[in-house]
Each structure stands twice: as C-alpha cells, then as structure tokens.
PDB file of C-alpha atoms in Angstrom:
ATOM      1  CA  ASP R   1     -93.395 -23.656  -1.806  1.00 62.00           C
ATOM      2  CA  GLY R   2     -91.708 -20.839   0.074  1.00 70.00           C
ATOM      3  CA  GLY R   3     -93.555 -19.203   2.884  1.00 94.00           C
ATOM      4  CA  ILE R   4     -94.082 -18.603   6.561  1.00 97.00           C
ATOM      5  CA  THR R   5     -95.689 -21.070   8.923  1.00 97.00           C
ATOM      6  CA  GLN R   6     -97.099 -20.305  12.342  1.00 97.00           C
ATOM      7  CA  SER R   7     -98.254 -22.769  14.940  1.00 96.00           C
ATOM      8  CA  PRO R   8    -100.512 -23.434  16.598  1.00 96.00           C
ATOM      9  CA  LYS R   9    -103.501 -21.809  14.906  1.00 96.00           C
ATOM     10  CA  TYR R  10    -105.241 -21.449  18.277  1.00 96.00           C
ATOM     11  CA  LEU R  11    -103.604 -21.341  21.694  1.00 95.00           C
ATOM     12  CA  PHE R  12    -105.134 -21.196  25.144  1.00 92.00           C
ATOM     13  CA  ARG R  13    -103.307 -19.741  28.102  1.00 90.00           C
ATOM     14  CA  LYS R  14    -104.078 -20.187  31.750  1.00 89.00           C
ATOM     15  CA  GLU R  15    -103.418 -17.456  34.293  1.00 85.00           C
ATOM     16  CA  GLY R  16     -99.751 -17.246  35.225  1.00 87.00           C
ATOM     17  CA  GLN R  17     -98.648 -19.459  32.368  1.00 92.00           C
ATOM     18  CA  ASN R  18     -96.026 -18.694  29.731  1.00 95.00           C
ATOM     19  CA  VAL R  19     -96.837 -19.822  26.193  1.00 96.00           C
ATOM     20  CA  THR R  20     -94.702 -19.910  23.064  1.00 97.00           C
ATOM     21  CA  LEU R  21     -95.837 -19.198  19.518  1.00 98.00           C
ATOM     22  CA  SER R  22     -93.838 -20.701  16.700  1.00 98.00           C
ATOM     23  CA  CYS R  23     -92.810 -18.942  13.477  1.00 98.00           C
ATOM     24  CA  GLU R  24     -90.721 -20.530  10.721  1.00 98.00           C
ATOM     25  CA  GLN R  25     -89.817 -19.159   7.274  1.00 98.00           C
ATOM     26  CA  ASN R  26     -88.091 -20.710   4.273  1.00 96.00           C
ATOM     27  CA  LEU R  27     -87.804 -17.505   2.254  1.00 95.00           C
ATOM     28  CA  ASN R  28     -84.167 -16.952   3.272  1.00 95.00           C
ATOM     29  CA  HIS R  29     -85.144 -13.580   4.713  1.00 95.00           C
ATOM     30  CA  ASP R  30     -82.830 -11.822   7.134  1.00 95.00           C
ATOM     31  CA  ALA R  31     -85.519  -9.892   9.004  1.00 94.00           C
ATOM     32  CA  MET R  32     -88.397 -11.320  11.011  1.00 96.00           C
ATOM     33  CA  TYR R  33     -91.155  -9.623  12.979  1.00 95.00           C
ATOM     34  CA  TRP R  34     -93.929 -10.233  15.463  1.00 97.00           C
ATOM     35  CA  TYR R  35     -97.081  -8.135  15.383  1.00 96.00           C
ATOM     36  CA  ARG R  36    -100.087  -8.060  17.628  1.00 97.00           C
ATOM     37  CA  GLN R  37    -103.477  -7.337  16.089  1.00 96.00           C
ATOM     38  CA  ASP R  38    -106.509  -6.228  18.086  1.00 93.00           C
ATOM     39  CA  PRO R  39    -109.841  -5.191  16.532  1.00 87.00           C
ATOM     40  CA  GLY R  40    -109.693  -1.591  15.351  1.00 83.00           C
ATOM     41  CA  GLN R  41    -106.031  -1.204  16.352  1.00 85.00           C
ATOM     42  CA  GLY R  42    -104.259  -2.262  13.199  1.00 88.00           C
ATOM     43  CA  LEU R  43    -100.902  -4.004  13.596  1.00 93.00           C
ATOM     44  CA  ARG R  44     -98.538  -3.150  16.421  1.00 93.00           C
ATOM     45  CA  LEU R  45     -94.920  -4.273  16.357  1.00 93.00           C
ATOM     46  CA  ILE R  46     -93.822  -6.386  19.321  1.00 96.00           C
ATOM     47  CA  TYR R  47     -90.268  -7.429  18.397  1.00 96.00           C
ATOM     48  CA  TYR R  48     -88.135  -7.645  15.313  1.00 95.00           C
ATOM     49  CA  SER R  49     -84.850  -9.280  14.384  1.00 95.00           C
ATOM     50  CA  GLN R  50     -82.499  -8.419  11.539  1.00 93.00           C
ATOM     51  CA  ILE R  51     -79.852 -11.039  12.177  1.00 94.00           C
ATOM     52  CA  VAL R  52     -79.407 -14.270  14.080  1.00 96.00           C
ATOM     53  CA  ASN R  53     -78.830 -13.841  17.818  1.00 96.00           C
ATOM     54  CA  ASP R  54     -79.977 -10.242  17.755  1.00 95.00           C
ATOM     55  CA  PHE R  55     -83.422  -8.694  18.180  1.00 96.00           C
ATOM     56  CA  GLN R  56     -84.960  -5.364  19.086  1.00 94.00           C
ATOM     57  CA  LYS R  57     -88.044  -4.232  20.965  1.00 95.00           C
ATOM     58  CA  GLY R  58     -90.898  -2.790  19.001  1.00 93.00           C
ATOM     59  CA  ASP R  59     -93.682  -0.552  20.248  1.00 91.00           C
ATOM     60  CA  ILE R  60     -95.319  -3.002  22.674  1.00 95.00           C
ATOM     61  CA  ALA R  61     -92.607  -5.418  23.883  1.00 97.00           C
ATOM     62  CA  GLU R  62     -93.578  -5.512  27.575  1.00 96.00           C
ATOM     63  CA  GLY R  63     -94.696  -8.979  28.647  1.00 96.00           C
ATOM     64  CA  TYR R  64     -93.168 -10.683  25.601  1.00 97.00           C
ATOM     65  CA  SER R  65     -89.824 -12.298  24.817  1.00 98.00           C
ATOM     66  CA  VAL R  66     -88.222 -13.696  21.659  1.00 98.00           C
ATOM     67  CA  SER R  67     -85.167 -15.581  20.477  1.00 98.00           C
ATOM     68  CA  ARG R  68     -83.441 -15.881  17.096  1.00 98.00           C
ATOM     69  CA  GLU R  69     -81.113 -18.870  17.253  1.00 98.00           C
ATOM     70  CA  LYS R  70     -81.644 -19.787  13.610  1.00 97.00           C
ATOM     71  CA  LYS R  71     -82.279 -17.633  10.568  1.00 97.00           C
ATOM     72  CA  GLU R  72     -85.459 -19.563   9.804  1.00 97.00           C
ATOM     73  CA  SER R  73     -87.052 -19.400  13.242  1.00 98.00           C
ATOM     74  CA  PHE R  74     -88.316 -16.578  15.475  1.00 98.00           C
ATOM     75  CA  PRO R  75     -90.448 -17.893  18.365  1.00 98.00           C
ATOM     76  CA  LEU R  76     -92.439 -15.529  20.572  1.00 98.00           C
ATOM     77  CA  THR R  77     -93.105 -16.222  24.250  1.00 98.00           C
ATOM     78  CA  VAL R  78     -96.052 -14.530  25.895  1.00 96.00           C
ATOM     79  CA  THR R  79     -95.133 -14.356  29.551  1.00 95.00           C
ATOM     80  CA  SER R  80     -97.347 -14.159  32.613  1.00 91.00           C
ATOM     81  CA  ALA R  81     -96.389 -10.478  32.819  1.00 90.00           C
ATOM     82  CA  GLN R  82     -98.566  -9.772  29.782  1.00 90.00           C
ATOM     83  CA  LYS R  83    -101.864  -9.048  31.473  1.00 88.00           C
ATOM     84  CA  ASN R  84    -104.007  -8.796  28.380  1.00 91.00           C
ATOM     85  CA  PRO R  85    -102.655 -11.389  25.953  1.00 93.00           C
ATOM     86  CA  THR R  86    -105.872 -12.167  24.085  1.00 95.00           C
ATOM     87  CA  ALA R  87    -105.174 -11.136  20.487  1.00 96.00           C
ATOM     88  CA  PHE R  88    -104.257 -12.334  17.017  1.00 97.00           C
ATOM     89  CA  TYR R  89    -100.490 -12.665  16.566  1.00 97.00           C
ATOM     90  CA  LEU R  90     -98.860 -12.341  13.170  1.00 97.00           C
ATOM     91  CA  CYS R  91     -95.317 -13.238  12.209  1.00 97.00           C
ATOM     92  CA  ALA R  92     -93.686 -11.713   9.126  1.00 96.00           C
ATOM     93  CA  SER R  93     -90.354 -11.756   7.331  1.00 96.00           C
ATOM     94  CA  SER R  94     -88.598  -9.641   4.733  1.00 93.00           C
ATOM     95  CA  GLY R  95     -85.293  -8.430   3.409  1.00 89.00           C
ATOM     96  CA  LEU R  96     -83.566  -5.642   5.293  1.00 85.00           C
ATOM     97  CA  ALA R  97     -84.228  -2.568   3.166  1.00 80.00           C
ATOM     98  CA  GLY R  98     -87.181  -0.262   3.678  1.00 74.00           C
ATOM     99  CA  SER R  99     -88.419  -1.089   0.206  1.00 79.00           C
ATOM    100  CA  GLU R 100     -88.746  -4.774   0.984  1.00 84.00           C
ATOM    101  CA  THR R 101     -92.163  -6.371   1.153  1.00 89.00           C
ATOM    102  CA  GLN R 102     -93.064  -8.011   4.431  1.00 93.00           C
ATOM    103  CA  TYR R 103     -94.582 -11.473   3.982  1.00 94.00           C
ATOM    104  CA  PHE R 104     -96.972 -12.692   6.635  1.00 96.00           C
ATOM    105  CA  GLY R 105     -97.798 -16.008   8.172  1.00 97.00           C
ATOM    106  CA  PRO R 106    -101.392 -17.178   8.779  1.00 96.00           C
ATOM    107  CA  GLY R 107    -101.441 -16.055  12.407  1.00 97.00           C
ATOM    108  CA  THR R 108    -102.059 -17.535  15.851  1.00 97.00           C
ATOM    109  CA  ARG R 109    -105.072 -16.611  17.932  1.00 96.00           C
ATOM    110  CA  LEU R 110    -104.286 -16.584  21.655  1.00 95.00           C
ATOM    111  CA  LEU R 111    -107.122 -16.886  24.143  1.00 93.00           C
ATOM    112  CA  VAL R 112    -107.044 -16.782  27.912  1.00 88.00           C
ATOM    113  CA  LEU R 113    -108.886 -19.459  29.907  1.00 83.00           C
TER     114      LEU R 113
ATOM    115  CA  ALA K   1     -91.882   9.483  12.306  1.00 71.00           C
ATOM    116  CA  GLN K   2     -94.324   8.694   9.550  1.00 78.00           C
ATOM    117  CA  SER K   3     -98.004   8.051  10.194  1.00 88.00           C
ATOM    118  CA  VAL K   4    -100.818   6.534   8.176  1.00 94.00           C
ATOM    119  CA  THR K   5    -104.516   7.354   8.280  1.00 96.00           C
ATOM    120  CA  GLN K   6    -107.293   5.272   6.819  1.00 97.00           C
ATOM    121  CA  PRO K   7    -110.326   7.509   7.394  1.00 97.00           C
ATOM    122  CA  ASP K   8    -112.962   4.870   6.750  1.00 96.00           C
ATOM    123  CA  ILE K   9    -113.294   2.132   9.358  1.00 96.00           C
ATOM    124  CA  HIS K  10    -115.995   0.227   7.481  1.00 97.00           C
ATOM    125  CA  ILE K  11    -117.294   0.491   3.905  1.00 97.00           C
ATOM    126  CA  THR K  12    -120.180  -1.410   2.348  1.00 98.00           C
ATOM    127  CA  VAL K  13    -120.602  -1.686  -1.415  1.00 97.00           C
ATOM    128  CA  SER K  14    -122.796  -3.710  -3.731  1.00 97.00           C
ATOM    129  CA  GLU K  15    -121.251  -6.410  -5.860  1.00 97.00           C
ATOM    130  CA  GLY K  16    -120.291  -4.954  -9.232  1.00 97.00           C
ATOM    131  CA  ALA K  17    -119.959  -1.413  -7.902  1.00 98.00           C
ATOM    132  CA  SER K  18    -116.706   0.494  -7.950  1.00 98.00           C
ATOM    133  CA  LEU K  19    -114.546   0.838  -4.860  1.00 97.00           C
ATOM    134  CA  GLU K  20    -112.123   3.402  -3.505  1.00 98.00           C
ATOM    135  CA  LEU K  21    -110.376   2.993  -0.161  1.00 98.00           C
ATOM    136  CA  ARG K  22    -108.571   6.034   1.167  1.00 98.00           C
ATOM    137  CA  CYS K  23    -105.090   6.220   2.629  1.00 98.00           C
ATOM    138  CA  ASN K  24    -103.283   9.376   3.738  1.00 97.00           C
ATOM    139  CA  TYR K  25     -99.785   9.533   5.122  1.00 94.00           C
ATOM    140  CA  SER K  26     -97.567  12.068   6.785  1.00 91.00           C
ATOM    141  CA  TYR K  27     -93.949  12.041   5.711  1.00 82.00           C
ATOM    142  CA  GLY K  28     -91.720  14.753   4.303  1.00 74.00           C
ATOM    143  CA  ALA K  29     -90.484  12.941   1.238  1.00 79.00           C
ATOM    144  CA  THR K  30     -91.929  10.278  -1.037  1.00 81.00           C
ATOM    145  CA  PRO K  31     -92.344   7.169   1.069  1.00 88.00           C
ATOM    146  CA  TYR K  32     -92.623   3.541   0.143  1.00 91.00           C
ATOM    147  CA  LEU K  33     -96.334   2.694   0.021  1.00 94.00           C
ATOM    148  CA  PHE K  34     -98.055  -0.659   0.339  1.00 95.00           C
ATOM    149  CA  TRP K  35    -101.590  -2.034   0.343  1.00 98.00           C
ATOM    150  CA  TYR K  36    -102.292  -5.359   2.048  1.00 97.00           C
ATOM    151  CA  VAL K  37    -105.497  -7.402   2.304  1.00 98.00           C
ATOM    152  CA  GLN K  38    -106.526  -9.677   5.163  1.00 97.00           C
ATOM    153  CA  SER K  39    -109.329 -12.221   5.024  1.00 95.00           C
ATOM    154  CA  PRO K  40    -110.914 -13.106   8.402  1.00 91.00           C
ATOM    155  CA  GLY K  41    -108.603 -15.175  10.571  1.00 90.00           C
ATOM    156  CA  GLN K  42    -105.809 -15.066   8.008  1.00 93.00           C
ATOM    157  CA  GLY K  43    -102.489 -13.321   7.523  1.00 94.00           C
ATOM    158  CA  LEU K  44    -101.909 -10.284   5.325  1.00 95.00           C
ATOM    159  CA  GLN K  45    -101.325 -10.552   1.585  1.00 96.00           C
ATOM    160  CA  LEU K  46     -99.638  -7.845  -0.473  1.00 96.00           C
ATOM    161  CA  LEU K  47    -101.909  -6.297  -3.114  1.00 97.00           C
ATOM    162  CA  LEU K  48     -99.500  -3.742  -4.551  1.00 97.00           C
ATOM    163  CA  LYS K  49     -96.680  -1.359  -3.692  1.00 95.00           C
ATOM    164  CA  TYR K  50     -95.221   1.932  -4.886  1.00 94.00           C
ATOM    165  CA  PHE K  51     -91.619   3.070  -4.682  1.00 88.00           C
ATOM    166  CA  SER K  52     -91.142   5.508  -7.549  1.00 87.00           C
ATOM    167  CA  GLY K  53     -91.995   6.136 -11.190  1.00 89.00           C
ATOM    168  CA  ASP K  54     -95.492   5.803 -12.603  1.00 91.00           C
ATOM    169  CA  THR K  55     -97.910   7.011  -9.953  1.00 93.00           C
ATOM    170  CA  LEU K  56    -100.625   4.546 -11.000  1.00 97.00           C
ATOM    171  CA  VAL K  57     -99.744   1.083  -9.749  1.00 97.00           C
ATOM    172  CA  GLN K  58    -101.418  -2.145 -10.788  1.00 97.00           C
ATOM    173  CA  GLY K  59    -101.754  -4.981  -8.319  1.00 97.00           C
ATOM    174  CA  ILE K  60    -103.252  -8.419  -7.984  1.00 96.00           C
ATOM    175  CA  LYS K  61    -106.963  -9.267  -8.075  1.00 95.00           C
ATOM    176  CA  GLY K  62    -107.743  -6.289 -10.324  1.00 97.00           C
ATOM    177  CA  PHE K  63    -106.764  -3.621  -7.794  1.00 98.00           C
ATOM    178  CA  GLU K  64    -104.878  -0.433  -8.566  1.00 98.00           C
ATOM    179  CA  ALA K  65    -103.680   2.509  -6.496  1.00 98.00           C
ATOM    180  CA  GLU K  66    -102.660   6.033  -7.348  1.00 97.00           C
ATOM    181  CA  PHE K  67     -99.973   7.997  -5.537  1.00 96.00           C
ATOM    182  CA  LYS K  68    -100.785  11.696  -5.296  1.00 95.00           C
ATOM    183  CA  ARG K  69     -97.910  13.632  -3.790  1.00 92.00           C
ATOM    184  CA  SER K  70     -99.873  16.879  -3.488  1.00 92.00           C
ATOM    185  CA  GLN K  71    -102.534  15.169  -1.391  1.00 94.00           C
ATOM    186  CA  SER K  72    -100.200  12.773   0.477  1.00 94.00           C
ATOM    187  CA  SER K  73    -102.537  10.005  -0.560  1.00 96.00           C
ATOM    188  CA  PHE K  74    -102.336   6.484  -1.937  1.00 97.00           C
ATOM    189  CA  ASN K  75    -105.937   5.426  -2.542  1.00 98.00           C
ATOM    190  CA  LEU K  76    -106.835   1.901  -3.564  1.00 98.00           C
ATOM    191  CA  ARG K  77    -109.400   1.342  -6.317  1.00 98.00           C
ATOM    192  CA  LYS K  78    -111.225  -1.431  -8.083  1.00 98.00           C
ATOM    193  CA  PRO K  79    -113.700  -0.827 -10.912  1.00 97.00           C
ATOM    194  CA  SER K  80    -116.034  -3.718 -10.100  1.00 98.00           C
ATOM    195  CA  VAL K  81    -116.104  -5.398  -6.701  1.00 98.00           C
ATOM    196  CA  HIS K  82    -116.652  -9.150  -6.311  1.00 97.00           C
ATOM    197  CA  TRP K  83    -118.131 -10.799  -3.223  1.00 96.00           C
ATOM    198  CA  SER K  84    -114.739 -12.421  -2.588  1.00 96.00           C
ATOM    199  CA  ASP K  85    -113.210  -8.964  -2.069  1.00 97.00           C
ATOM    200  CA  ALA K  86    -114.891  -8.712   1.339  1.00 97.00           C
ATOM    201  CA  ALA K  87    -111.950  -8.422   3.726  1.00 97.00           C
ATOM    202  CA  GLU K  88    -109.958  -5.885   5.689  1.00 97.00           C
ATOM    203  CA  TYR K  89    -107.512  -3.662   3.846  1.00 98.00           C
ATOM    204  CA  PHE K  90    -104.398  -2.087   5.316  1.00 97.00           C
ATOM    205  CA  CYS K  91    -102.271   0.724   3.953  1.00 97.00           C
ATOM    206  CA  ALA K  92     -98.630   0.851   5.081  1.00 94.00           C
ATOM    207  CA  VAL K  93     -95.807   3.363   4.752  1.00 91.00           C
ATOM    208  CA  GLY K  94     -92.052   2.841   4.794  1.00 87.00           C
ATOM    209  CA  ARG K  95     -89.255   5.402   4.719  1.00 78.00           C
ATOM    210  CA  PRO K  96     -86.511   5.425   2.086  1.00 76.00           C
ATOM    211  CA  GLY K  97     -83.192   4.855   3.781  1.00 73.00           C
ATOM    212  CA  ALA K  98     -84.802   3.249   6.804  1.00 74.00           C
ATOM    213  CA  GLY K  99     -84.927  -0.411   7.620  1.00 74.00           C
ATOM    214  CA  SER K 100     -87.811  -2.662   6.703  1.00 73.00           C
ATOM    215  CA  TYR K 101     -88.774  -2.827  10.373  1.00 72.00           C
ATOM    216  CA  GLN K 102     -89.878   0.803  10.218  1.00 79.00           C
ATOM    217  CA  LEU K 103     -93.043   0.028   8.286  1.00 85.00           C
ATOM    218  CA  THR K 104     -96.089   1.800   9.719  1.00 90.00           C
ATOM    219  CA  PHE K 105     -99.562   0.355   9.192  1.00 93.00           C
ATOM    220  CA  GLY K 106    -102.896   2.121   9.144  1.00 95.00           C
ATOM    221  CA  LYS K 107    -105.694   0.783  11.311  1.00 95.00           C
ATOM    222  CA  GLY K 108    -107.481  -0.804   8.402  1.00 96.00           C
ATOM    223  CA  THR K 109    -110.725  -0.480   6.458  1.00 97.00           C
ATOM    224  CA  LYS K 110    -113.185  -3.344   6.590  1.00 97.00           C
ATOM    225  CA  LEU K 111    -114.994  -3.932   3.310  1.00 98.00           C
ATOM    226  CA  SER K 112    -118.392  -5.614   3.204  1.00 98.00           C
ATOM    227  CA  VAL K 113    -119.941  -6.597  -0.132  1.00 97.00           C
ATOM    228  CA  ILE K 114    -123.699  -6.880  -0.663  1.00 96.00           C
ATOM    229  CA  PRO K 115    -124.594  -9.600  -3.183  1.00 91.00           C
TER     230      PRO K 115
END
C-alpha cells in the first residue's frame, strides 16, 4: 500500500540534544512538508521541499533543519536552538500544483524530559 | 495571502443529529478548498475538496460541503452524525496558480458526539 510513514511515534528529547524525526513516502510525490501542531494553533509549516536537494523555510523554521537527499525521504532535525519543541509533528507529501491533495503521515509526538 | 477562519473551536452534537461545521476564507478569486479530519493522535485524512464546477461536493464517510462564493464559505455538513465522527476537522485553502506548499489551514473545530 502507498503511504507515508513517520517514526518514531513518540520521541523524548533532553535539554541541549538534537533529535531527528523520520518521514518516508512511497507515493512518488515531488513535494514534502513538515508541520508542527500545537493545541488550538492548527498546522504551521516548518519546511517544505519540492525537489531533491532543495528545500525552503516555512513560517516557523527557526530551531529546525531538514535534508532531502532522496525523493522518498525528508527527515526533520529539531535542534537545541528550538526552545519549545514539545508538539505533534506531521509530515505530508503531494504533487507540485496548488490543486494537489496533501497526504499526511501518522505523526510523531515530541516530548522534552 | 489567503486566510481561513473556522469560527467554532468546539461543537457538541448528539448521535443521529445533523452537523454543520463552518469555514470562511479570504481570497480574491475562487480558491482550492479542502476539508480534512484528524482523529486523536493521528494524521490528517482528506474528506473532500473543491476546485471548480458543482458547488456541492460529496466526500467520504457521508460528508458533503457547499461552496458559496457570495459568502466566501465552504461549510461541511453531515445529515446524521455517528459516534465515530468525533474528531477534529480542518478546513484548508489553496490558491490557483500557486504551489501546493501554499496551502493555508484553519485552526480546526473539535467535534464531540454524545451517545
């Protein structure tokens, strides 16, 4: 079955630690996204990528980094510079046009120890 | 830039009752419109979308939505709610001619269902 996988489901971060969230898709989509979701805030775009080896900052990129070495993979690193990382992180993918549906993974919940 | 407003943060309905979730957008032309649903601790699933044509759109799970240009609205409806419909619902707006990354989400409406 085609879809998007995210791992781990839960992730714990210690102070000063960088952690990486995994996102893989087998939908052959060109575009991939990372969103942060906080209660009552909706979804906020962190980073997006429309092609391998290229990515762009979204609305809240500070304290995060990404890479896109393969079309199928778009990992997100939450760095120690992100002072309030506790949130639910969603990865999505789609075609490139504005009419394309974004398909979402199951999410990763990041908690700070 | 477009914006999306979901005026109701939380709605409670009885099982079997009808449902309408409101979504208003600001954009000069006809946008692309989406409704997604999210169960607790899960990702988002597309319910339906509107690009053009018939303004009444049918989706999965018995949901429908109507695009009203004069009211800049895209309200989601279901004639009879089931307990399994309890979830959070998000309206989203995209702009024709823009990239898919320019999708704007509303802040969501949480639906509770009383058995």
